[in-house]
mmCIF file of C-alpha atoms in Angstrom:
data_model
loop_
_atom_site.group_PDB
_atom_site.id
_atom_site.type_symbol
_atom_site.label_atom_id
_atom_site.label_comp_id
_atom_site.label_asym_id
_atom_site.label_seq_id
_atom_site.Cartn_x
_atom_site.Cartn_y
_atom_site.Cartn_z
ATOM 1 C CA MET P 1 58.222 1.352 6.001
ATOM 2 C CA ARG P 2 56.771 3.880 8.699
ATOM 3 C CA ASN P 3 55.309 5.151 5.543
ATOM 4 C CA PHE P 4 54.439 2.608 4.133
ATOM 5 C CA VAL P 5 52.280 1.621 6.817
ATOM 6 C CA PHE P 6 50.690 4.773 6.814
ATOM 7 C CA ILE P 7 49.813 4.237 3.148
ATOM 8 C CA PHE P 8 48.433 0.672 3.191
ATOM 9 C CA VAL P 9 46.014 1.536 6.126
ATOM 10 C CA PHE P 10 45.050 4.738 4.776
ATOM 11 C CA LEU P 11 44.625 2.603 1.564
ATOM 12 C CA LEU P 12 43.048 0.247 3.221
ATOM 13 C CA SER P 13 40.398 2.369 5.228
ATOM 14 C CA PHE P 14 39.155 4.004 1.942
ATOM 15 C CA PHE P 15 38.533 1.325 -0.175
ATOM 16 C CA GLY P 16 37.437 -0.128 2.469
ATOM 17 C CA CYS P 17 34.462 2.157 3.721
ATOM 18 C CA SER P 18 33.784 2.963 0.029
ATOM 19 C CA ASP P 19 30.319 1.315 -0.830
ATOM 20 C CA LYS P 20 29.013 1.023 -4.222
ATOM 21 C CA LYS P 21 25.494 0.470 -3.119
ATOM 22 C CA ILE P 22 23.021 2.297 -5.997
ATOM 23 C CA VAL P 23 19.916 3.931 -4.618
ATOM 24 C CA ILE P 24 16.871 4.155 -7.210
ATOM 25 C CA HIS P 25 14.535 6.956 -6.294
ATOM 26 C CA GLU P 26 11.332 5.025 -6.947
ATOM 27 C CA PRO P 27 8.416 8.404 -6.989
ATOM 28 C CA LEU P 28 5.451 6.013 -7.851
ATOM 29 C CA LYS P 29 6.125 3.767 -4.326
ATOM 30 C CA ASN P 30 6.188 6.722 -2.251
ATOM 31 C CA GLU P 31 2.897 8.158 -4.136
ATOM 32 C CA LEU P 32 1.511 4.723 -3.484
ATOM 33 C CA LEU P 33 2.367 4.616 -0.052
ATOM 34 C CA ALA P 34 0.718 8.442 0.675
ATOM 35 C CA TYR P 35 -2.628 6.928 -0.697
ATOM 36 C CA THR P 36 -2.237 3.845 1.756
ATOM 37 C CA SER P 37 -4.206 3.041 4.950
ATOM 38 C CA LYS P 38 -3.792 0.285 7.218
ATOM 39 C CA THR P 39 -5.293 -2.004 10.394
ATOM 40 C CA GLU P 40 -5.091 -4.735 12.197
ATOM 41 C CA ILE P 41 -7.138 -6.653 14.305
ATOM 42 C CA ILE P 42 -6.102 -8.614 17.438
ATOM 43 C CA LYS P 43 -8.935 -11.075 19.028
ATOM 44 C CA ASP P 44 -7.361 -13.617 21.417
ATOM 45 C CA THR P 45 -4.946 -15.242 19.336
ATOM 46 C CA ASN P 46 -6.364 -14.208 16.166
ATOM 47 C CA ARG P 47 -4.468 -11.832 13.829
ATOM 48 C CA THR P 48 -5.990 -9.833 10.993
ATOM 49 C CA LEU P 49 -4.204 -7.473 8.819
ATOM 50 C CA ILE P 50 -5.602 -4.905 6.057
ATOM 51 C CA VAL P 51 -3.840 -2.790 3.630
ATOM 52 C CA ALA P 52 -5.665 -0.856 1.330
ATOM 53 C CA THR P 53 -4.265 1.245 -1.498
ATOM 54 C CA TYR P 54 -6.950 4.001 -3.181
ATOM 55 C CA LEU P 55 -5.907 3.947 -6.796
ATOM 56 C CA ASN P 56 -7.943 7.016 -8.845
ATOM 57 C CA PRO P 57 -4.893 9.757 -8.095
ATOM 58 C CA ILE P 58 -2.550 7.046 -9.440
ATOM 59 C CA TYR P 59 -3.561 5.278 -11.978
ATOM 60 C CA GLN P 60 -6.668 7.072 -13.777
ATOM 61 C CA SER P 61 -4.905 6.531 -17.178
ATOM 62 C CA LYS P 62 -4.131 2.167 -17.056
ATOM 63 C CA ILE P 63 -7.594 1.533 -15.730
ATOM 64 C CA SER P 64 -10.701 2.131 -16.188
ATOM 65 C CA ILE P 65 -12.625 4.199 -13.621
ATOM 66 C CA LYS P 66 -15.283 6.372 -15.277
ATOM 67 C CA GLY P 67 -17.019 8.564 -12.298
ATOM 68 C CA GLU P 68 -15.558 5.367 -9.550
ATOM 69 C CA GLU P 69 -13.943 5.132 -6.225
ATOM 70 C CA LYS P 70 -11.318 2.053 -6.690
ATOM 71 C CA PHE P 71 -8.830 0.485 -3.908
ATOM 72 C CA LEU P 72 -7.313 -2.454 -3.494
ATOM 73 C CA VAL P 73 -7.230 -4.132 -0.336
ATOM 74 C CA ALA P 74 -5.128 -7.104 0.783
ATOM 75 C CA ILE P 75 -6.400 -8.727 3.907
ATOM 76 C CA ASN P 76 -4.319 -11.598 5.689
ATOM 77 C CA PRO P 77 -5.257 -14.442 6.327
ATOM 78 C CA LYS P 78 -6.856 -15.108 2.902
ATOM 79 C CA GLU P 79 -9.416 -16.740 5.337
ATOM 80 C CA ASN P 80 -10.524 -14.085 6.151
ATOM 81 C CA GLU P 81 -13.466 -12.666 3.440
ATOM 82 C CA ILE P 82 -15.612 -9.250 3.201
ATOM 83 C CA ASP P 83 -19.133 -9.507 3.886
ATOM 84 C CA VAL P 84 -20.165 -7.901 0.362
ATOM 85 C CA SER P 85 -23.208 -6.295 2.202
ATOM 86 C CA SER P 86 -21.351 -4.080 4.939
ATOM 87 C CA ILE P 87 -19.164 -2.384 2.514
ATOM 88 C CA THR P 88 -19.544 1.330 2.423
ATOM 89 C CA VAL P 89 -18.091 4.583 1.547
ATOM 90 C CA ASN P 90 -18.228 7.201 3.395
ATOM 91 C CA GLY P 91 -21.421 5.882 4.870
ATOM 92 C CA ASP P 92 -23.325 5.353 1.794
ATOM 93 C CA ASN P 93 -23.275 1.580 -0.175
ATOM 94 C CA ASN P 94 -25.159 2.485 -3.426
ATOM 95 C CA ALA P 95 -24.113 0.412 -5.869
ATOM 96 C CA THR P 96 -20.829 -0.891 -4.300
ATOM 97 C CA SER P 97 -18.607 -3.381 -5.923
ATOM 98 C CA LEU P 98 -16.695 -6.105 -4.825
ATOM 99 C CA ARG P 99 -13.800 -8.620 -6.323
ATOM 100 C CA LEU P 100 -11.884 -11.119 -5.853
ATOM 101 C CA LEU P 101 -8.394 -10.624 -7.721
ATOM 102 C CA ASP P 102 -6.309 -14.102 -9.141
ATOM 103 C CA ASP P 103 -2.931 -14.493 -8.628
ATOM 104 C CA GLY P 104 -2.336 -13.475 -12.306
ATOM 105 C CA ASP P 105 -4.216 -10.217 -12.514
ATOM 106 C CA GLU P 106 -2.959 -6.886 -13.638
ATOM 107 C CA LEU P 107 -4.210 -4.837 -10.830
ATOM 108 C CA LEU P 108 -1.762 -6.609 -8.595
ATOM 109 C CA GLY P 109 1.053 -5.363 -10.767
ATOM 110 C CA LEU P 110 0.411 -1.783 -10.504
ATOM 111 C CA VAL P 111 0.826 -2.046 -6.510
ATOM 112 C CA GLY P 112 4.415 -1.451 -4.979
ATOM 113 C CA PHE P 113 3.848 -4.158 -2.698
ATOM 114 C CA GLU P 114 2.493 -8.022 -2.642
ATOM 115 C CA MET P 115 1.737 -10.672 -0.297
ATOM 116 C CA PRO P 116 2.145 -13.903 -1.086
ATOM 117 C CA TRP P 117 -0.311 -15.198 1.606
ATOM 118 C CA ALA P 118 -3.237 -12.648 1.476
ATOM 119 C CA ALA P 119 -6.184 -12.029 -0.326
ATOM 120 C CA TYR P 120 -7.137 -9.260 -3.294
ATOM 121 C CA TYR P 121 -9.850 -7.286 -3.394
ATOM 122 C CA GLU P 122 -10.996 -4.398 -6.229
ATOM 123 C CA ILE P 123 -13.761 -2.595 -4.613
ATOM 124 C CA SER P 124 -15.380 0.087 -6.576
ATOM 125 C CA ALA P 125 -18.039 2.206 -5.479
ATOM 126 C CA PRO P 126 -19.208 5.751 -7.256
ATOM 127 C CA SER P 127 -17.262 8.745 -7.051
ATOM 128 C CA LYS P 128 -17.544 11.266 -3.546
ATOM 129 C CA ASP P 129 -17.478 14.534 -3.937
ATOM 130 C CA SER P 130 -15.568 14.848 -0.560
ATOM 131 C CA ASP P 131 -12.017 15.637 0.295
ATOM 132 C CA LYS P 132 -11.704 12.541 2.312
ATOM 133 C CA LEU P 133 -13.069 8.792 2.270
ATOM 134 C CA THR P 134 -13.746 6.777 4.461
ATOM 135 C CA LEU P 135 -13.763 3.268 3.011
ATOM 136 C CA SER P 136 -16.091 0.727 5.746
ATOM 137 C CA PHE P 137 -16.472 -2.967 5.675
ATOM 138 C CA GLU P 138 -16.850 -5.701 7.928
ATOM 139 C CA ILE P 139 -14.303 -9.258 7.750
ATOM 140 C CA TYR P 140 -16.602 -12.426 8.408
ATOM 141 C CA ARG P 141 -16.293 -13.391 11.854
ATOM 142 C CA SER P 142 -14.490 -10.431 12.929
ATOM 143 C CA GLU P 143 -15.194 -6.620 13.519
ATOM 144 C CA LYS P 144 -15.942 -3.792 11.405
ATOM 145 C CA VAL P 145 -12.803 -2.018 8.876
ATOM 146 C CA SER P 146 -12.439 1.639 8.892
ATOM 147 C CA LEU P 147 -9.676 2.899 6.741
ATOM 148 C CA GLY P 148 -9.730 6.636 5.678
ATOM 149 C CA PHE P 149 -8.130 8.009 2.696
ATOM 150 C CA GLN P 150 -7.418 11.805 1.279
ATOM 151 C CA LYS P 151 -8.563 11.929 -2.201
ATOM 152 C CA VAL P 152 -5.104 14.620 -2.608
ATOM 153 C CA ALA P 153 -2.466 13.844 0.029
ATOM 154 C CA LYS P 154 -1.227 16.366 1.756
ATOM 155 C CA SER P 155 2.672 14.672 1.829
ATOM 156 C CA LEU P 156 2.865 15.128 -1.530
ATOM 157 C CA TYR P 157 2.514 18.992 -1.544
ATOM 158 C CA TRP P 158 4.742 19.520 1.856
ATOM 159 C CA ASN P 159 7.773 21.789 1.709
ATOM 160 C CA PRO P 160 9.447 22.478 4.638
#
C-alpha cells in the first residue's frame, strides 16, 4: 500500500507539473521592438501616449522607401492630432509628409502591435546621413514630442 501511494504521488506530481505550452520565437517582433520608441505626456489629468516605429531597416522590401525615412506613429487618445508644420527629422522639416492611416491600412498589418483606441500616422522625410534620427513634432494642445532612433539598433548585434 505504501509503495502504491508513493508511485501515485510521484505520477501525480510528474503529470501535474508538466506544461504543454509551446513557445513560438518571433524574431520580427524582436526587431520591431529594437526600432520602436515611446513617450508619454502627462499634463494635469490629460495623458497622451506616443509610440513610434522606424520602418526602414525592417521593411525595405515591402514598402516603397525611395530615399525616405519612414516612421509609423501611434497616438492615444485619437483626439490628439499632430501639427503637420512642426514635424522635423534631425531638426529638418523640408519635404516631410504626414498621412493618417485608416483602420484597414496594409501598413498596420506590418507592425507587431495595434491599439484600437489610437490614431496611426505615417511620417515620411528625406533620407538623412546620420546614425541617429530624432523625430520631433507637436501635438495639438499639448507639448513637443521628441523620439530617438538608431538606423542600426545596437541590441541586434549584442554578444555577451
